[in-house]
mmCIF file with all atom_site columns, C-alpha atoms in Angstrom:
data_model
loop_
_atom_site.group_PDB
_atom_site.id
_atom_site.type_symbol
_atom_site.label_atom_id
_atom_site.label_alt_id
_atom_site.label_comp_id
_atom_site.label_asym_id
_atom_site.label_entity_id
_atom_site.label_seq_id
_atom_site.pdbx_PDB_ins_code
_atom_site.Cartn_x
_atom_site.Cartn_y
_atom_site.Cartn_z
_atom_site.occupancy
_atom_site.B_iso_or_equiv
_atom_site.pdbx_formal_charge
_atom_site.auth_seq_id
_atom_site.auth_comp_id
_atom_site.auth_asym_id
_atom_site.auth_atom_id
_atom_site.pdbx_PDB_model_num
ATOM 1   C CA . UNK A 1 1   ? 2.756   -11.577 -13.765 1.00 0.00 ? 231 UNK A CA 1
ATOM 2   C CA . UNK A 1 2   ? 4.068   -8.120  -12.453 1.00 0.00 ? 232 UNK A CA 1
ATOM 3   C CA . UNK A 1 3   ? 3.838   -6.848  -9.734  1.00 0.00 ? 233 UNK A CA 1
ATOM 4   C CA . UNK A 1 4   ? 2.422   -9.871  -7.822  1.00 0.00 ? 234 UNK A CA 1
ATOM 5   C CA . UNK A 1 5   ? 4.344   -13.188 -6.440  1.00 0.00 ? 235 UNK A CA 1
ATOM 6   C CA . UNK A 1 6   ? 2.210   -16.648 -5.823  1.00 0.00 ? 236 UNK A CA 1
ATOM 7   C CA . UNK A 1 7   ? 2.562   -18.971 -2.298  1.00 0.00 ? 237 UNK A CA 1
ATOM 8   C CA . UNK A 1 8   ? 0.089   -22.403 -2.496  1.00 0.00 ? 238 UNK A CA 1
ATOM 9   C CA . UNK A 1 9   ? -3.311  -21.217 -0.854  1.00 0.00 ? 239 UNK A CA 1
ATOM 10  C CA . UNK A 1 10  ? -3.206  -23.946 1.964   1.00 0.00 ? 240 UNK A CA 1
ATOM 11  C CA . UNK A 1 11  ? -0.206  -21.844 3.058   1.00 0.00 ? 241 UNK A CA 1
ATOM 12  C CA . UNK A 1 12  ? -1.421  -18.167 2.423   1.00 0.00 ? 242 UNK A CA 1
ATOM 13  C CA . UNK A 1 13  ? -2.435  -16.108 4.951   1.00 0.00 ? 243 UNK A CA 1
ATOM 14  C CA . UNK A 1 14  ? -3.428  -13.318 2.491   1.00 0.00 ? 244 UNK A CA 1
ATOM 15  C CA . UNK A 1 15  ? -1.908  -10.310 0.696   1.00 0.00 ? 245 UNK A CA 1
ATOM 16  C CA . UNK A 1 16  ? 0.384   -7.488  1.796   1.00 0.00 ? 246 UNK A CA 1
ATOM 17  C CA . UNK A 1 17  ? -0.305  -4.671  -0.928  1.00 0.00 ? 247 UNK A CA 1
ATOM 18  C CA . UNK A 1 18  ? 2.742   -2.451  -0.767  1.00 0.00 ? 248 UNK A CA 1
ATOM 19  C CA . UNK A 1 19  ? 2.454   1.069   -1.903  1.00 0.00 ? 249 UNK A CA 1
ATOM 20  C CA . UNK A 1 20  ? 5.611   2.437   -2.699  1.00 0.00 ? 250 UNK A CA 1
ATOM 21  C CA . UNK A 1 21  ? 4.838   6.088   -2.520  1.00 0.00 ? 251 UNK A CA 1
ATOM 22  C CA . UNK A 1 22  ? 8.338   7.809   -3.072  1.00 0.00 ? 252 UNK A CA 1
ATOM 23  C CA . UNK A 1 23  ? 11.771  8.476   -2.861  1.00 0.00 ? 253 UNK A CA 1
ATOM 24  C CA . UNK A 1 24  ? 13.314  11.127  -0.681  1.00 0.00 ? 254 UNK A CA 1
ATOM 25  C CA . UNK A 1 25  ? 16.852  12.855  -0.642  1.00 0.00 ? 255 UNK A CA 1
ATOM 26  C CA . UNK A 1 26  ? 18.046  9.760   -2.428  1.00 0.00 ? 256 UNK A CA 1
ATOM 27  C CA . UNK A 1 27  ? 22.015  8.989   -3.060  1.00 0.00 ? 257 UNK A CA 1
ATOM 28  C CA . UNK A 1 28  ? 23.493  10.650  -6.124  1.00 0.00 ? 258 UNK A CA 1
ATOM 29  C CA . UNK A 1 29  ? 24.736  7.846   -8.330  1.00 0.00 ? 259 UNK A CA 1
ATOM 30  C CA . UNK A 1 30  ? 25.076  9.167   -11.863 1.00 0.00 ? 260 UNK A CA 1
ATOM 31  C CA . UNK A 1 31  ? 26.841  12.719  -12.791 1.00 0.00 ? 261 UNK A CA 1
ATOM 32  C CA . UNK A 1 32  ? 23.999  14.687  -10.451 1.00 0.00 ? 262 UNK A CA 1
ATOM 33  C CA . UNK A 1 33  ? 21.393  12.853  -10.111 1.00 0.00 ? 263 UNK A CA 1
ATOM 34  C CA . UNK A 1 34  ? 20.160  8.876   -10.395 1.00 0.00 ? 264 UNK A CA 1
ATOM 35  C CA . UNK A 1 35  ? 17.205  6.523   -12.005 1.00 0.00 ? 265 UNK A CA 1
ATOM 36  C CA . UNK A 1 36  ? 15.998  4.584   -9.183  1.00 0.00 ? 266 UNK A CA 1
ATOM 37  C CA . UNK A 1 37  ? 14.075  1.817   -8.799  1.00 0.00 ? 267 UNK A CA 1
ATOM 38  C CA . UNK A 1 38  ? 13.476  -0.743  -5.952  1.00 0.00 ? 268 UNK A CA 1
ATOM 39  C CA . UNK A 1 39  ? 12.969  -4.432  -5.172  1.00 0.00 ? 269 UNK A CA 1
ATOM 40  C CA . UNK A 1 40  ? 11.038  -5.385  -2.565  1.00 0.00 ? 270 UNK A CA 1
ATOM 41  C CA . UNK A 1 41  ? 11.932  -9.515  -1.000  1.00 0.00 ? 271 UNK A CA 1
ATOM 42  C CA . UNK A 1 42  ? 10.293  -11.352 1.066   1.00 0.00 ? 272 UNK A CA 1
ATOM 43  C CA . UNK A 1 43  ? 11.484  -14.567 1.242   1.00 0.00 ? 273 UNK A CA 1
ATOM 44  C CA . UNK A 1 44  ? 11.702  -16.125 -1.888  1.00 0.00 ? 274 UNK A CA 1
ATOM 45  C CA . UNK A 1 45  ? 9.382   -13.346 -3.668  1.00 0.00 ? 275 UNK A CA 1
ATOM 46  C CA . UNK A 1 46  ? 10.956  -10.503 -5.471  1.00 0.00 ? 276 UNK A CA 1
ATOM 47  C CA . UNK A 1 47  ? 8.896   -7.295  -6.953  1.00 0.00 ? 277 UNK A CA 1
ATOM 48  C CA . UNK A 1 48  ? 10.210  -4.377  -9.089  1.00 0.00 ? 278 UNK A CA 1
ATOM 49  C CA . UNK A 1 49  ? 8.779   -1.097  -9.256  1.00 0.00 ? 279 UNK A CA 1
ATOM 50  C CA . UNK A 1 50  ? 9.398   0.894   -12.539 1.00 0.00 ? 280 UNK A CA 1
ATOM 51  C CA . UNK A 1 51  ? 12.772  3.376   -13.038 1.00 0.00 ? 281 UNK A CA 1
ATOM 52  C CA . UNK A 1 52  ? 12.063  6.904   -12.742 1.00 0.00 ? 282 UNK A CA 1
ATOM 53  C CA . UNK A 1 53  ? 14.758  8.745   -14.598 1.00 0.00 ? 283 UNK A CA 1
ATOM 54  C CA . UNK A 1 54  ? 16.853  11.913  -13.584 1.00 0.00 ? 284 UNK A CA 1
ATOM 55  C CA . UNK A 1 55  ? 15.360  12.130  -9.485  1.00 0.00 ? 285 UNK A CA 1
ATOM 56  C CA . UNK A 1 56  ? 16.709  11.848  -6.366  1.00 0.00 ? 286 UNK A CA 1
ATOM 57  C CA . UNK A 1 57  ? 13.499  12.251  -4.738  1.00 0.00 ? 287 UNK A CA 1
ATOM 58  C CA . UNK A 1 58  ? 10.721  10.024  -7.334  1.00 0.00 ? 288 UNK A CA 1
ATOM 59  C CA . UNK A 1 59  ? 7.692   9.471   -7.293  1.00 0.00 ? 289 UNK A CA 1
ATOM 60  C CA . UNK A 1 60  ? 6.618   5.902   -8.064  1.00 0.00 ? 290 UNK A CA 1
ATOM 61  C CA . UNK A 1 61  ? 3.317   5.603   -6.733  1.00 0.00 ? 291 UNK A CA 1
ATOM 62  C CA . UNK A 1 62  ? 3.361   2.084   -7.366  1.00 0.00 ? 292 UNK A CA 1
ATOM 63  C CA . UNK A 1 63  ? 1.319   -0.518  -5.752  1.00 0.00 ? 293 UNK A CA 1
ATOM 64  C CA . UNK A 1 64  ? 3.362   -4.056  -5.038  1.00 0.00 ? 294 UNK A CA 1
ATOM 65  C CA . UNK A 1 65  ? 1.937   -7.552  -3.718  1.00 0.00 ? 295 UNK A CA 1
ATOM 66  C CA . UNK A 1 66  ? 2.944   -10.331 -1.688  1.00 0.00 ? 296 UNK A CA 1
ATOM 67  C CA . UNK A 1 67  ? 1.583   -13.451 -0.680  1.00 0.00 ? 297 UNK A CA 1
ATOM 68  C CA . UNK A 1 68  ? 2.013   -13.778 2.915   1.00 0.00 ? 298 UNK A CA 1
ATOM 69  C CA . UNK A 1 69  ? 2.682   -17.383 4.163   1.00 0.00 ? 299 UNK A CA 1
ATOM 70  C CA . UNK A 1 70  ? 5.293   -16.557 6.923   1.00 0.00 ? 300 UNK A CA 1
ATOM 71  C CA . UNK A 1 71  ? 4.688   -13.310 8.504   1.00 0.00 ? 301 UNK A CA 1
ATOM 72  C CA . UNK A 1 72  ? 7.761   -13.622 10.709  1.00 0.00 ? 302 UNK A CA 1
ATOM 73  C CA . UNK A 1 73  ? 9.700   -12.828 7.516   1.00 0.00 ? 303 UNK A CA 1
ATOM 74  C CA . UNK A 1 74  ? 11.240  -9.780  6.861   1.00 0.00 ? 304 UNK A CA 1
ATOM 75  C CA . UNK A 1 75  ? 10.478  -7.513  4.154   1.00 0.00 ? 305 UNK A CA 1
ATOM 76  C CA . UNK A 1 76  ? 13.644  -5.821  2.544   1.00 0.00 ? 306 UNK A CA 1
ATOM 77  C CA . UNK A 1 77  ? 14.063  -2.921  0.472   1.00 0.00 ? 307 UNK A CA 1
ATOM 78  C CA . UNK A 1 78  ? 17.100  -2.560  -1.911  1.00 0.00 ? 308 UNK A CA 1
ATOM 79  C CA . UNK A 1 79  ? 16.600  0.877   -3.839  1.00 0.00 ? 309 UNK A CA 1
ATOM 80  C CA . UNK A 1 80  ? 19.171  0.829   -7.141  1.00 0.00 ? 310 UNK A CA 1
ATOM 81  C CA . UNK A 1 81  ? 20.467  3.351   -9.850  1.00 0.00 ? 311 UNK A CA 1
ATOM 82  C CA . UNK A 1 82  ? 19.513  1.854   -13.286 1.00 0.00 ? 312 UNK A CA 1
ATOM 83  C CA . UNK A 1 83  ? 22.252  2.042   -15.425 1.00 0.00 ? 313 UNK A CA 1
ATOM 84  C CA . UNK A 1 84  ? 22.556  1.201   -19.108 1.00 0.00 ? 314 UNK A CA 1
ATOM 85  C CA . UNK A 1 85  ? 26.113  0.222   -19.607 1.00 0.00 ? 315 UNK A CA 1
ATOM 86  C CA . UNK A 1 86  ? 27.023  -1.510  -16.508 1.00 0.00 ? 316 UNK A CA 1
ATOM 87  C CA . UNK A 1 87  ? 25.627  -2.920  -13.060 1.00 0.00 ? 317 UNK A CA 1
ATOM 88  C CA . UNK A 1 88  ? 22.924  -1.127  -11.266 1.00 0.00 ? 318 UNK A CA 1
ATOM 89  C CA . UNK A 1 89  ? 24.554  0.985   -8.469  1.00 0.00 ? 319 UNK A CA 1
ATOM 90  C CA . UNK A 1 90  ? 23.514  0.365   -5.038  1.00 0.00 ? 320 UNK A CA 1
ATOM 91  C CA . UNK A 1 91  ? 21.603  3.384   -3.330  1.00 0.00 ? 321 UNK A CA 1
ATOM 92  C CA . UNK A 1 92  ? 20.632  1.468   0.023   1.00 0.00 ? 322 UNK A CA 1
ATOM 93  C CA . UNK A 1 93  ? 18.376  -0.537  1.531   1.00 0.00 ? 323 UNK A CA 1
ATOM 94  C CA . UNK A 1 94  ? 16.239  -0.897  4.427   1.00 0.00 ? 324 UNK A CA 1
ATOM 95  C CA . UNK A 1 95  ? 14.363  -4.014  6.085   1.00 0.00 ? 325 UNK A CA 1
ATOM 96  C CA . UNK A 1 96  ? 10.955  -4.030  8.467   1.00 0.00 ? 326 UNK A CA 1
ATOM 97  C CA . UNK A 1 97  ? 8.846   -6.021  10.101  1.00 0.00 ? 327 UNK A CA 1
ATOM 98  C CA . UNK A 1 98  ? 5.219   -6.475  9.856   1.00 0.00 ? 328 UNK A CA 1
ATOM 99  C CA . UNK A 1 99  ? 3.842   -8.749  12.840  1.00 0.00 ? 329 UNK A CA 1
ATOM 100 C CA . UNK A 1 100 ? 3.166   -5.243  14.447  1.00 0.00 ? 330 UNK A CA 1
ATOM 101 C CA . UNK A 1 101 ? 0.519   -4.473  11.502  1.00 0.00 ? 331 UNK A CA 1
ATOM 102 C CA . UNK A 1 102 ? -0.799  -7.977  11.073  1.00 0.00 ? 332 UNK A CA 1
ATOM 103 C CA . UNK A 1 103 ? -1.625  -7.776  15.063  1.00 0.00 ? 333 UNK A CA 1
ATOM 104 C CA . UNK A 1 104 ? -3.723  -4.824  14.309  1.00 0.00 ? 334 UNK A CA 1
ATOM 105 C CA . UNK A 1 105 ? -5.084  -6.723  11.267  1.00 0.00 ? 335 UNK A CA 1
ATOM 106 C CA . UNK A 1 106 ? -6.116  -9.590  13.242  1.00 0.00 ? 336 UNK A CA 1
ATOM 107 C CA . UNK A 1 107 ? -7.365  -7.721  16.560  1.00 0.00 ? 337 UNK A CA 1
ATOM 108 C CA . UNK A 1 108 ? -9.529  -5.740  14.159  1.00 0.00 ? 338 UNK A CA 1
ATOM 109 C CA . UNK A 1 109 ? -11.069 -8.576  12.520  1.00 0.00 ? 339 UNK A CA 1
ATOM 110 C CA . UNK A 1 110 ? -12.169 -9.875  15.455  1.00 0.00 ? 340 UNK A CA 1
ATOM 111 C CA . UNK A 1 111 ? -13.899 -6.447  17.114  1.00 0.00 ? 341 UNK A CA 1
ATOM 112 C CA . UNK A 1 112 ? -16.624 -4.693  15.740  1.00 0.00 ? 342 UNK A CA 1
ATOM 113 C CA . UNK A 1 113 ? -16.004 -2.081  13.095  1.00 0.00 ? 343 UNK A CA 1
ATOM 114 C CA . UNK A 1 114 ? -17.782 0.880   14.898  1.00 0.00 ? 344 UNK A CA 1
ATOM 115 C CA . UNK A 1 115 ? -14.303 2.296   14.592  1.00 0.00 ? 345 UNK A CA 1
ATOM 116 C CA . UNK A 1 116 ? -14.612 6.447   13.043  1.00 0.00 ? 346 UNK A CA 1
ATOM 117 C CA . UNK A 1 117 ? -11.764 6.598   9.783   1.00 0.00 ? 347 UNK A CA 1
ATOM 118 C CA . UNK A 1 118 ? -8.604  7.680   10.325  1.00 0.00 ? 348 UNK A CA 1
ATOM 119 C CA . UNK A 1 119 ? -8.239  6.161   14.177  1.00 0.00 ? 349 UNK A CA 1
ATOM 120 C CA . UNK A 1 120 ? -4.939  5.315   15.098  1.00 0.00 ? 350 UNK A CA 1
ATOM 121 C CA . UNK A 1 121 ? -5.200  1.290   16.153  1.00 0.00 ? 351 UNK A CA 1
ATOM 122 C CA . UNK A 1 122 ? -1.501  1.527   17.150  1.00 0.00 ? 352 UNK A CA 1
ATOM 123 C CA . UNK A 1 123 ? 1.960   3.290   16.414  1.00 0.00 ? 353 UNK A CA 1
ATOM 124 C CA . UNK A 1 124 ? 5.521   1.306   15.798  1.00 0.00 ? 354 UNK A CA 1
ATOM 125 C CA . UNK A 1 125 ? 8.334   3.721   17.198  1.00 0.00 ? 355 UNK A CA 1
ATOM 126 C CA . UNK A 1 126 ? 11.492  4.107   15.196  1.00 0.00 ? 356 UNK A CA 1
ATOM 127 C CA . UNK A 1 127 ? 14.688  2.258   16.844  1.00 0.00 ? 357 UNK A CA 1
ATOM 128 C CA . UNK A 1 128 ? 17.635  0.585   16.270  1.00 0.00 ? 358 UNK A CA 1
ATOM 129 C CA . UNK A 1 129 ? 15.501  -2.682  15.731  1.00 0.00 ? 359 UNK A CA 1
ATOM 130 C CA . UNK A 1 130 ? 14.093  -1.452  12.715  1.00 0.00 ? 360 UNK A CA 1
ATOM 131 C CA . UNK A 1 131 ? 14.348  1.184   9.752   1.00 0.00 ? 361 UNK A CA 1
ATOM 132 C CA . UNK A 1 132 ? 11.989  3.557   10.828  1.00 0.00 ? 362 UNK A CA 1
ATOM 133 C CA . UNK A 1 133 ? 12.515  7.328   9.959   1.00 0.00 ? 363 UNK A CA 1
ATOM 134 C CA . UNK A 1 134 ? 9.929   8.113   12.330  1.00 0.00 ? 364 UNK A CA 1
ATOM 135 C CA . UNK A 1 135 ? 7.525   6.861   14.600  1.00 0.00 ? 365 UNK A CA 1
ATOM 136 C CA . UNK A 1 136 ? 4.666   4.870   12.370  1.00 0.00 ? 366 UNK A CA 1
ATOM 137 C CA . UNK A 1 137 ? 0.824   5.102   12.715  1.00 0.00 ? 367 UNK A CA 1
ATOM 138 C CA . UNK A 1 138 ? -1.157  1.826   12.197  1.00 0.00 ? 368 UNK A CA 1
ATOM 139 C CA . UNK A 1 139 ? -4.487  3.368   11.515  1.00 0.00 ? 369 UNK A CA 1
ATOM 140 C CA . UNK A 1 140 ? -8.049  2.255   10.651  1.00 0.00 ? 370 UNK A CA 1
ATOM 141 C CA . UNK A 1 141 ? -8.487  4.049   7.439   1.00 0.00 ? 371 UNK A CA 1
ATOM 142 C CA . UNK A 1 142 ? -11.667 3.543   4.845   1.00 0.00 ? 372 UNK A CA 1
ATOM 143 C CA . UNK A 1 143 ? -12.824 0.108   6.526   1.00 0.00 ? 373 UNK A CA 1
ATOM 144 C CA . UNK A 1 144 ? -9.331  -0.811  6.163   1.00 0.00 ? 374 UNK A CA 1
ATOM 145 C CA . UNK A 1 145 ? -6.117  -1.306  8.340   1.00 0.00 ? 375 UNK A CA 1
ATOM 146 C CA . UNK A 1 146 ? -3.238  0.788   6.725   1.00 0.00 ? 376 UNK A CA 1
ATOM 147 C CA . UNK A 1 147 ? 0.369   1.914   8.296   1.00 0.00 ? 377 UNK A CA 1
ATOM 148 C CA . UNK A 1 148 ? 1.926   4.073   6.817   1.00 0.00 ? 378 UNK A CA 1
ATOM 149 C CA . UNK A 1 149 ? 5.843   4.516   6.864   1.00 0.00 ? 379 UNK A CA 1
ATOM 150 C CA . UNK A 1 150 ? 9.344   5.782   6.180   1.00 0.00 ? 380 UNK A CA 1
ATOM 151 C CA . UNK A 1 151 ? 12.240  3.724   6.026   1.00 0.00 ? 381 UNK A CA 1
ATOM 152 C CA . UNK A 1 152 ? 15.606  5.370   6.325   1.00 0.00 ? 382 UNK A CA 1
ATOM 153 C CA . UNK A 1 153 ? 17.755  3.835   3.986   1.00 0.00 ? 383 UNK A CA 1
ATOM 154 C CA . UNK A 1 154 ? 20.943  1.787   5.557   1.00 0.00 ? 384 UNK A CA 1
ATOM 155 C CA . UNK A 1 155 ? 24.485  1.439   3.900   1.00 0.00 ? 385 UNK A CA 1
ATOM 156 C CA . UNK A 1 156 ? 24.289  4.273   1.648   1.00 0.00 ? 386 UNK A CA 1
ATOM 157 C CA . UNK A 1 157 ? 24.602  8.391   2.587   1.00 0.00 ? 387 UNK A CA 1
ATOM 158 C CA . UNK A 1 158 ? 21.407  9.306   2.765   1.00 0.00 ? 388 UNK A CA 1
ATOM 159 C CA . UNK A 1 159 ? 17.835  8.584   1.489   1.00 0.00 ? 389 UNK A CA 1
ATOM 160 C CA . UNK A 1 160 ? 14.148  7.408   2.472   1.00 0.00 ? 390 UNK A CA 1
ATOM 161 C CA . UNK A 1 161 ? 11.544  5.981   1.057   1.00 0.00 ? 391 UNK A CA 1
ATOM 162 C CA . UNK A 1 162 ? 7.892   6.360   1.950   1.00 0.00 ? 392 UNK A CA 1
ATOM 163 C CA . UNK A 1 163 ? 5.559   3.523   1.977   1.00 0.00 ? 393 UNK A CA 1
ATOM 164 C CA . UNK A 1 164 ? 1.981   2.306   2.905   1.00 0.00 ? 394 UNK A CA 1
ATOM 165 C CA . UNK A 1 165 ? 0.601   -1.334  4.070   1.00 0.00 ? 395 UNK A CA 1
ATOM 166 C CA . UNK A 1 166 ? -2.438  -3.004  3.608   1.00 0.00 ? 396 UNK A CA 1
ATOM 167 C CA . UNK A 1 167 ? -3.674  -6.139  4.195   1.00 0.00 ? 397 UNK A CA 1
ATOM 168 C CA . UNK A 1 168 ? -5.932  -8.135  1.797   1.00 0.00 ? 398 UNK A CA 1
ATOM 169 C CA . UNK A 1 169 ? -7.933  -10.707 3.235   1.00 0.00 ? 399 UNK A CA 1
ATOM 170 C CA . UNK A 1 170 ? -8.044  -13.961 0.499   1.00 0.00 ? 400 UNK A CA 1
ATOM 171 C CA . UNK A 1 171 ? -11.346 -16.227 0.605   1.00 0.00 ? 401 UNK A CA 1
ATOM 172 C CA . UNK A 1 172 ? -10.140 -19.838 0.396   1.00 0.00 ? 402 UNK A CA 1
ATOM 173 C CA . UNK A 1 173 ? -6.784  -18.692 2.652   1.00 0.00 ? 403 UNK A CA 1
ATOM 174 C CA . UNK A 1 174 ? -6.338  -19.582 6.334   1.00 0.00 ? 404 UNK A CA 1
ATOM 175 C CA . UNK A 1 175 ? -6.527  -16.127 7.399   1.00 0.00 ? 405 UNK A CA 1
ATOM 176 C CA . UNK A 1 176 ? -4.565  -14.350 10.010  1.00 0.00 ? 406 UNK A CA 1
#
């Protein structure tokens, strides 16, 4: 199934959708340009997004999903240059946490919802702790908790990639 990894439900939390928005200022691998794609891990879950050929700066607008069991683990980003003929180059990587967002998840969940759209709930600054371009909003968007973020990418030149959480609560699960 693409796109989507599987935990036992005794274990699962709920869902982390992960929309991988786009690419920005990414490496040159190829000639002049690159066909990136990344991989997003958590644990022992691994998602793909789809190449997008001749860019350093594409647009995948591609929505990713993870069962959440553990939400102490990290989530790491590798971003790679498809090749054809030999190993995928390496164009960086980046890794983040998201106990800050499932705090706001779970504080939310138990207040009242009399909150107006597009309220900021909380904001993650960027440090050396994590791979924050900037400083991140977690905001109360649509009836929903999203953060949105860029992750500077690490051992490679340059390159970001520009992301958006949201939490998807699973009947049957235990819930944050």
């Amino acid at each position: 199934m693409k796109g989507r990894a599987s935990v036992s439900m005794e274990n699962l939390l709920g869902l982390l959708r992960i929309h991988i928005r786009r690419g920005v200022n990414l490496a040159v691998r190829d000639v002049n340009t690159s066909d990136p794609y990344v991989i997003v891990r958590m644990g022992k879950q691994k998602l793909k997004t789809k190449v997008v050929k001749k860019t350093v700066n594409p647009e995948w607008n591609e929505e990713l999903t993870l069962s959440i069991s553990d939400p102490n683990l990290p989530i790491k980003l590798q971003v790679y240059d498809k090749d054809t003929f030999s190993l995928d180059d390496k164009m960086g990587d980046a890794e983040f946490n998201i106990t800050p967002f499932l705090e706001a998840v779970k504080n939310l969940n138990m207040s009242s919802h009399n909150i107006p759209s597009g309220s900021i709930i909380t904001r993650v600054e960027s440090c050396r702790t994590n791979c924050l371009a900037e400083a991140s909003n977690i905001v109360w968007e649509n009836d929903k908790v999203v953060q949105k973020m860029v992750v500077r990418l690490q051992n490679v030149e340059r390159g970001e990639v520009e992301l958006e959480l949201h939490w998807i609560d699973i009947p049957g699960s235990r819930g944050l």
